[in-house]
Each structure stands twice: as C-alpha cells, then as structure tokens.
Short mmCIF file of C-alpha atoms (C1' of nucleotides) in Angstrom, two decimals:
data_model
loop_
_atom_site.label_atom_id
_atom_site.label_comp_id
_atom_site.label_asym_id
_atom_site.label_seq_id
_atom_site.Cartn_x
_atom_site.Cartn_y
_atom_site.Cartn_z
CA MET A 1 180.37 -148.99 13.60
CA LEU A 2 179.01 -149.78 16.88
CA ARG A 3 181.85 -152.03 17.63
CA ARG A 4 182.97 -150.30 20.70
CA ARG A 5 183.67 -152.37 23.73
CA LYS A 6 187.08 -153.40 22.76
CA ASN A 7 188.95 -152.18 25.72
CA LYS A 8 186.22 -150.61 27.74
CA THR A 9 185.39 -151.75 31.19
CA PRO A 10 188.57 -153.54 32.01
CA PRO A 11 189.00 -154.91 35.51
CA LEU A 12 189.25 -151.50 37.10
CA PRO A 13 191.69 -151.45 39.93
CA PRO A 14 190.56 -149.32 42.82
CA LEU A 15 191.85 -145.88 42.24
CA CYS A 16 192.04 -143.23 44.86
CA PRO A 17 189.05 -141.38 46.29
CA LEU A 18 190.39 -138.41 44.51
CA THR A 19 188.86 -139.50 41.28
CA THR A 20 185.63 -140.36 43.00
CA CYS A 21 185.30 -136.88 44.32
CA MET A 22 186.50 -135.20 41.15
CA ARG A 23 183.96 -137.11 39.16
CA LEU A 24 181.31 -135.84 41.49
CA LEU A 25 182.11 -132.20 41.15
CA GLY A 26 183.79 -132.71 37.86
CA GLY A 27 181.50 -130.58 35.79
CA ALA A 28 181.77 -126.87 35.73
CA TRP A 29 178.44 -126.43 37.41
CA THR A 30 178.39 -128.87 40.25
CA ALA A 31 180.65 -127.05 42.64
CA ASN A 32 178.66 -123.95 41.95
CA ILE A 33 175.41 -125.58 42.84
CA VAL A 34 176.76 -126.87 46.10
CA TRP A 35 178.14 -123.46 46.78
CA ARG A 36 174.79 -121.81 46.26
CA LEU A 37 173.21 -124.18 48.70
CA SER A 38 175.68 -123.42 51.42
CA GLY A 39 173.33 -120.93 52.98
CA ASP A 40 169.66 -121.76 53.01
CA PRO A 41 167.85 -124.40 51.00
CA ARG A 42 166.90 -123.15 47.59
CA ARG A 43 164.36 -123.96 44.96
CA PHE A 44 164.86 -124.98 41.41
CA SER A 45 164.11 -121.59 39.94
CA GLU A 46 166.22 -119.83 42.48
CA LEU A 47 169.16 -121.95 41.50
CA ARG A 48 168.49 -121.24 37.88
CA SER A 49 168.67 -117.54 38.46
CA ASP A 50 171.63 -117.87 40.76
CA ILE A 51 173.52 -119.52 37.95
CA PRO A 52 172.19 -117.67 34.95
CA ARG A 53 173.53 -119.63 32.05
CA ILE A 54 172.77 -123.09 33.26
CA SER A 55 170.09 -124.96 31.40
CA ALA A 56 167.23 -126.73 33.09
CA LYS A 57 168.42 -130.00 31.77
CA VAL A 58 171.88 -129.73 33.21
CA LEU A 59 170.66 -128.35 36.47
CA SER A 60 168.21 -131.14 36.99
CA ALA A 61 170.77 -133.72 35.94
CA LYS A 62 173.32 -132.36 38.37
CA LEU A 63 170.81 -132.14 41.16
CA ARG A 64 169.81 -135.70 40.59
CA ALA A 65 173.39 -136.89 40.56
CA LEU A 66 174.13 -134.98 43.73
CA GLU A 67 171.08 -136.39 45.39
CA GLU A 68 172.06 -139.90 44.43
CA ASN A 69 175.43 -139.34 45.91
CA GLY A 70 173.96 -138.15 49.17
CA VAL A 71 175.23 -134.62 48.81
CA LEU A 72 171.85 -132.96 48.91
CA THR A 73 168.23 -133.74 49.63
CA ARG A 74 165.14 -132.98 47.63
CA HIS A 75 161.92 -132.00 49.33
CA ALA A 76 158.92 -131.67 47.08
CA VAL A 77 155.89 -129.81 48.36
CA ALA A 78 152.85 -130.83 46.37
CA SER A 79 151.03 -127.59 46.85
CA SER A 80 149.07 -125.72 44.22
CA PRO A 81 152.16 -123.92 43.11
CA PRO A 82 154.54 -126.85 43.10
CA SER A 83 157.66 -126.18 45.04
CA VAL A 84 160.79 -128.19 45.55
CA GLU A 85 163.54 -127.36 47.95
CA TYR A 86 167.08 -128.57 47.76
CA ALA A 87 169.34 -128.59 50.77
CA LEU A 88 172.76 -129.90 51.57
CA THR A 89 173.13 -132.99 53.65
CA ALA A 90 175.80 -133.36 56.28
CA LEU A 91 177.98 -134.86 53.61
CA GLY A 92 177.28 -131.93 51.36
CA GLN A 93 178.36 -129.57 54.08
CA GLU A 94 181.66 -131.32 54.16
CA LEU A 95 182.25 -130.32 50.59
CA LEU A 96 182.15 -126.67 51.47
CA PRO A 97 185.67 -126.41 52.85
CA VAL A 98 186.89 -128.06 49.69
CA ILE A 99 185.17 -125.50 47.57
CA GLU A 100 186.39 -122.65 49.70
CA THR A 101 189.91 -123.90 49.36
CA ILE A 102 189.47 -124.19 45.64
CA VAL A 103 188.25 -120.64 45.47
CA GLN A 104 191.25 -119.46 47.43
CA VAL A 105 193.67 -121.21 45.15
CA GLY A 106 191.70 -120.07 42.15
CA MET A 107 192.24 -116.49 43.16
CA LYS A 108 195.93 -117.10 43.52
CA LEU A 109 195.99 -118.71 40.12
CA GLN A 110 194.25 -115.77 38.55
CA ARG A 111 196.62 -113.39 40.17
CA MET A 112 199.65 -115.28 38.98
CA GLN A 113 198.33 -115.82 35.52
CA ASP A 114 197.54 -112.16 35.33
CA ALA A 115 200.99 -111.12 36.45
CA THR A 116 202.76 -113.60 34.22
CA PRO A 117 202.45 -112.85 30.51
CA ARG A 118 203.92 -116.21 29.58
CA ALA A 119 202.80 -115.57 25.97
CA ALA A 120 202.95 -119.17 24.87
CA PRO A 121 206.63 -119.48 24.04
CA GLY A 122 207.18 -121.27 20.78
CA ALA A 123 203.72 -122.60 20.22
CA PRO A 124 200.50 -120.65 20.55
CA ARG A 125 198.18 -122.81 22.51
CA ARG A 126 194.65 -123.29 21.54
CA PRO A 127 192.72 -120.49 23.20
CA ARG A 128 190.12 -122.84 24.50
CA ALA A 129 186.47 -122.57 23.94
CA PRO A 130 184.60 -120.02 26.02
CA ALA A 131 182.40 -122.77 27.26
CA MET A 132 181.86 -122.51 30.94
CA ASN A 133 182.71 -119.40 32.73
CA ARG A 134 180.62 -118.75 35.68
CA THR A 135 180.10 -118.55 39.33
CA MET B 1 174.02 -125.07 7.30
CA LEU B 2 175.09 -121.78 8.57
CA ARG B 3 174.10 -122.66 12.03
CA ARG B 4 173.93 -119.27 13.51
CA ARG B 5 175.87 -119.17 16.68
CA LYS B 6 172.89 -117.67 18.22
CA ASN B 7 173.76 -118.06 21.81
CA LYS B 8 177.43 -118.61 21.74
CA THR B 9 179.80 -115.98 22.94
CA PRO B 10 177.47 -114.07 25.18
CA PRO B 11 178.78 -111.13 27.15
CA LEU B 12 180.80 -113.21 29.55
CA PRO B 13 180.67 -111.94 33.07
CA PRO B 14 183.90 -112.16 35.00
CA LEU B 15 184.60 -115.75 35.72
CA CYS B 16 185.15 -116.62 39.27
CA PRO B 17 188.13 -118.28 40.84
CA LEU B 18 186.15 -121.41 41.39
CA THR B 19 185.71 -122.00 37.72
CA THR B 20 189.26 -121.00 37.04
CA CYS B 21 190.55 -123.60 39.40
CA MET B 22 188.07 -126.26 38.36
CA ARG B 23 189.03 -125.74 34.78
CA LEU B 24 192.59 -126.31 35.73
CA LEU B 25 192.03 -129.58 37.48
CA GLY B 26 188.85 -130.21 35.63
CA GLY B 27 189.68 -133.51 34.07
CA ALA B 28 189.72 -136.66 36.04
CA TRP B 29 193.44 -136.98 35.63
CA THR B 30 194.87 -133.61 36.41
CA ALA B 31 194.50 -133.68 40.14
CA ASN B 32 196.05 -137.09 40.10
CA ILE B 33 199.08 -135.88 38.24
CA VAL B 34 199.65 -133.06 40.67
CA TRP B 35 199.20 -135.48 43.49
CA ARG B 36 201.85 -137.79 42.12
CA LEU B 37 204.27 -134.93 41.93
CA SER B 38 203.78 -133.94 45.53
CA GLY B 39 206.83 -135.88 46.56
CA ASP B 40 209.80 -135.80 44.27
CA PRO B 41 209.95 -134.73 40.67
CA ARG B 42 209.00 -137.50 38.34
CA ARG B 43 209.56 -138.41 34.75
CA PHE B 44 207.09 -139.01 32.01
CA SER B 45 207.21 -142.77 32.16
CA GLU B 46 207.04 -142.79 35.90
CA LEU B 47 203.86 -140.79 35.76
CA ARG B 48 202.49 -143.15 33.19
CA SER B 49 203.02 -146.11 35.43
CA ASP B 50 201.80 -144.20 38.45
CA ILE B 51 198.53 -143.61 36.69
CA PRO B 52 198.08 -146.84 34.80
CA ARG B 53 195.16 -146.11 32.59
CA ILE B 54 196.21 -142.75 31.31
CA SER B 55 197.27 -142.49 27.70
CA ALA B 56 200.38 -140.74 26.57
CA LYS B 57 198.36 -138.24 24.68
CA VAL B 58 196.29 -137.18 27.63
CA LEU B 59 199.22 -137.15 29.96
CA SER B 60 201.28 -134.93 27.73
CA ALA B 61 198.34 -132.64 27.13
CA LYS B 62 197.68 -132.30 30.80
CA LEU B 63 201.32 -131.73 31.59
CA ARG B 64 201.51 -129.02 29.01
CA ALA B 65 198.41 -127.33 30.32
CA LEU B 66 199.71 -127.47 33.85
CA GLU B 67 203.03 -126.06 32.77
CA GLU B 68 201.32 -123.21 31.02
CA ASN B 69 199.40 -122.42 34.12
CA GLY B 70 202.54 -122.31 36.16
CA VAL B 71 201.63 -125.34 38.21
CA LEU B 72 204.66 -127.37 37.28
CA THR B 73 207.98 -127.04 35.52
CA ARG B 74 209.52 -129.16 32.85
CA HIS B 75 213.22 -129.89 32.83
CA ALA B 76 214.49 -131.75 29.81
CA VAL B 77 217.88 -133.37 29.98
CA ALA B 78 219.17 -133.98 26.49
CA SER B 79 221.31 -136.89 27.44
CA SER B 80 221.72 -140.10 25.51
CA PRO B 81 218.70 -141.57 27.16
CA PRO B 82 216.44 -138.56 26.97
CA SER B 83 214.96 -137.69 30.29
CA VAL B 84 212.43 -135.12 31.34
CA GLU B 85 211.57 -134.26 34.87
CA TYR B 86 208.39 -132.62 36.02
CA ALA B 87 208.19 -130.86 39.33
CA LEU B 88 205.65 -128.72 41.09
CA THR B 89 206.19 -125.02 41.33
CA ALA B 90 205.34 -123.02 44.40
CA LEU B 91 201.92 -122.48 42.93
CA GLY B 92 201.56 -126.17 42.35
CA GLN B 93 202.40 -126.84 45.97
CA GLU B 94 199.51 -124.66 46.93
CA LEU B 95 197.18 -127.00 45.18
CA LEU B 96 198.14 -129.85 47.44
CA PRO B 97 195.94 -128.90 50.39
CA VAL B 98 193.02 -128.70 48.01
CA ILE B 99 193.70 -132.15 46.73
CA GLU B 100 194.21 -133.53 50.18
CA THR B 101 190.86 -132.16 51.21
CA ILE B 102 189.28 -133.64 48.14
CA VAL B 103 190.77 -136.99 48.96
CA GLN B 104 189.40 -136.81 52.46
CA VAL B 105 185.93 -136.02 51.24
CA GLY B 106 186.24 -138.61 48.53
CA MET B 107 186.83 -141.26 51.12
CA LYS B 108 183.83 -140.11 53.06
CA LEU B 109 181.77 -140.18 49.91
CA GLN B 110 182.82 -143.69 49.16
CA ARG B 111 182.05 -144.79 52.66
CA MET B 112 178.63 -143.19 52.69
CA GLN B 113 177.68 -144.39 49.27
CA ASP B 114 178.61 -147.83 50.34
CA ALA B 115 176.66 -147.72 53.57
CA THR B 116 173.59 -145.69 52.61
CA PRO B 117 170.74 -147.34 50.74
CA ARG B 118 169.11 -143.92 50.62
CA ALA B 119 165.44 -144.85 50.42
CA ALA B 120 164.11 -141.56 49.05
CA PRO B 121 161.28 -141.16 51.54
CA GLY B 122 157.96 -140.00 50.16
CA ALA B 123 158.86 -139.80 46.53
CA PRO B 124 160.48 -142.74 44.84
CA ARG B 125 162.93 -141.37 42.38
CA ARG B 126 162.88 -143.08 39.14
CA PRO B 127 165.84 -145.40 39.09
CA ARG B 128 168.21 -143.43 37.01
CA ALA B 129 171.40 -144.56 35.46
CA PRO B 130 174.04 -145.49 38.00
CA ALA B 131 175.57 -142.07 37.83
CA MET B 132 179.27 -141.76 37.68
CA ASN B 133 181.29 -144.53 39.05
CA ARG B 134 184.51 -145.00 37.34
CA THR B 135 187.27 -145.69 39.70
"C1'" DC C 1 156.55 -123.98 38.74
"C1'" DG C 2 159.53 -128.01 38.05
"C1'" DG C 3 160.96 -130.65 35.40
"C1'" DT C 4 161.69 -134.43 31.02
"C1'" DA C 5 162.58 -135.52 25.96
"C1'" DT C 6 165.09 -134.84 21.82
"C1'" DC C 7 168.74 -133.15 19.02
"C1'" DC C 8 173.22 -131.87 18.26
"C1'" DC C 9 177.90 -129.93 18.93
"C1'" DG C 10 182.30 -129.79 20.75
"C1'" DA C 11 185.52 -131.30 24.37
"C1'" DA C 12 187.68 -134.96 26.68
"C1'" DC C 13 189.42 -139.31 26.44
"C1'" DG C 14 191.41 -143.76 24.58
"C1'" DA C 15 194.09 -146.71 21.18
"C1'" DT C 16 197.38 -147.17 17.88
"C1'" DA C 17 201.06 -145.78 15.08
"C1'" DC C 18 204.92 -143.12 14.33
"C1'" DT C 19 208.99 -139.75 15.24
"C1'" DG C 20 213.29 -137.55 17.51
"C1'" DC D 1 212.55 -142.53 26.56
"C1'" DA D 2 209.42 -138.81 25.50
"C1'" DG D 3 206.47 -137.50 23.15
"C1'" DT D 4 203.14 -136.18 18.58
"C1'" DA D 5 199.61 -137.47 14.97
"C1'" DT D 6 195.52 -139.41 13.69
"C1'" DC D 7 191.37 -141.55 14.38
"C1'" DG D 8 187.37 -142.98 16.81
"C1'" DT D 9 184.40 -142.97 20.85
"C1'" DT D 10 182.11 -141.27 24.82
"C1'" DC D 11 180.22 -137.59 27.41
"C1'" DG D 12 178.98 -133.05 29.06
"C1'" DG D 13 176.23 -129.56 28.04
"C1'" DG D 14 173.25 -125.94 25.33
"C1'" DA D 15 168.59 -125.16 22.66
"C1'" DT D 16 164.08 -126.07 22.06
"C1'" DA D 17 159.83 -128.20 22.91
"C1'" DC D 18 156.72 -130.35 25.77
"C1'" DC D 19 154.36 -132.51 30.12
"C1'" DG D 20 152.28 -132.70 35.12
#
DNA sequence: CGGTATCCCGAACGATACTG
DNA sequence: CAGTATCGTTCGGGATACCG
C-alpha cells in the first residue's frame, strides 16, 4: 500500500507537442467548452446550460485548466449579482480550426461506421460505457 | 449496496461528431500511433520503440480499437518469425490533417506557456496544481 | 450566481508474467 | 515477435452538499 513511485516520473524525454495538445483537450468536455466560446464570451451558467450534462465541478476544473494554459480569460464582475465571463484568447482562437477539423472527420467517421456493419468478427468487443456523449 | 443507478443511462441525445472523434483519439497515445503510421506501415515492435513509454497492453488495445473503427488495417504474416503490419486506411489518412493541426497548435501552446507568466490581473487565482504536464 | 469540498466509481494506464 | 492475462495505480468525472 502506498508504495507507488516505483517507476513513476522517470526522466521524461521531450515528446511531441501532440501530446501536449491532446492532454489539454483530452477530456470529453474541453473541446466542447472551447467550441461554445467561439462566438461571444459566455458566463458560467450559460456554459452549464449549453452543455447540459456537465457538472459544476468539472466545468470549473476545465475552465481553470484552460485559463492556466492561456486558452481563455476569466473576467469577474463583482456586481450585486456576481457575474463572470469567459472568453477565448488569441491562442484559444487558434484551437478552433482544430476543432472544426475534428468535427469534419468525426462526421466522416460516423458515416463510415454507420455504413460498415463490421459486427465484431470473432470477438464481441466491450460495448463501452455510455459515459460521455455530448456536444 | 444496491447503489441505484439513479442518473446513469439518461436519454442520450445524439452524440456529435466532435465527441465521436475525440473518443477515437481520446487517449494520449492514439493520435501518436496514427501519426507514426503516416509514413509506411509499421510493425508492433516498431511502434513500441517509436513510442517508448507505451506498454504492450495499451498499444494492442489501441490498435484493436483503431482497427475496429476502420482507421487502420492489420496484416498478419504467419511466417517463421511472426510479423504483423499495421497501416492506415483511407479513413485513417483523413485523420492526418487533424493531427498535423494539433501538432501545430501544440507547439504554439508550448511556446506560449513557456513565455507567458500570466499574472492574472485583478484577481489572483489560487495557485492550483500544476495542471497537466506530462510530456 | 459562481463556484469549492467531499465521496466514490469506473476507465485509462502501467508493470510484470506468460503464451502461441 | 506479437500479443494476452492479471494486478495495481492514477485520474477523470458524476452526485451531493455547502460557501461567498
């Protein structure tokens, strides 16, 4: 118990930026959040209703991570009804083409998967948890 | 016991292409694998050395998933030294622009994160955990 | 309204050992 | 060589409750 740290944190060789970026929008939600902000800045609650099944915890965690990575900015207005606006930075804007491309390919994938029964030849794959399905 | 699955399996709205695609290259490794296959077909061991820190288990799982999704093909040669070659399908090729874009943005991210102290003007964020930085 | 704190589950990942 | 099996660990993420 508690004896981890046997092989963790080895001298990590620099791996490609690919992983850096994938870690950033790795979660199911992150790309969605960025996507929602592509238009105007939005507030916390607006984002919550934009992405119905996201929890406050995850949303705030993702927003914080994105802010730390310079993808978006947080502007808090300390008025009587507290209000916080999130907006993409220039860097965040640069993510948009990525996401658009992903959406394009995603549609192709869906089309192909739909047209190809494939029926798991030989070994029925695990149907995968219905965890995250949104956008 | 009997934890009621109270909120699981809600009426899932149609999942968007974004999530579909992100699910596919969701892990940190998957995009890397596809990337490695962008040139010539490669064998299992070659991929393992291409991506040093990946375990055989994960690699084989990812390869299987990608094969099921029609992203790559598996050609086993039952020769004396067994040999299996993985190659991208046409669909897999379509993922390459996505990955290239991601790499581009990833490099920008790395550059900005390196150069930007990001002094959170007006509201000092509480110094949160150093986010995700693994390779 | 805009979060944070706590708990807990399941998925993803890693290491090692073993098989065809 | 090309995996699979098993085990253990870490991590994302959902639920609920609570605070400024």
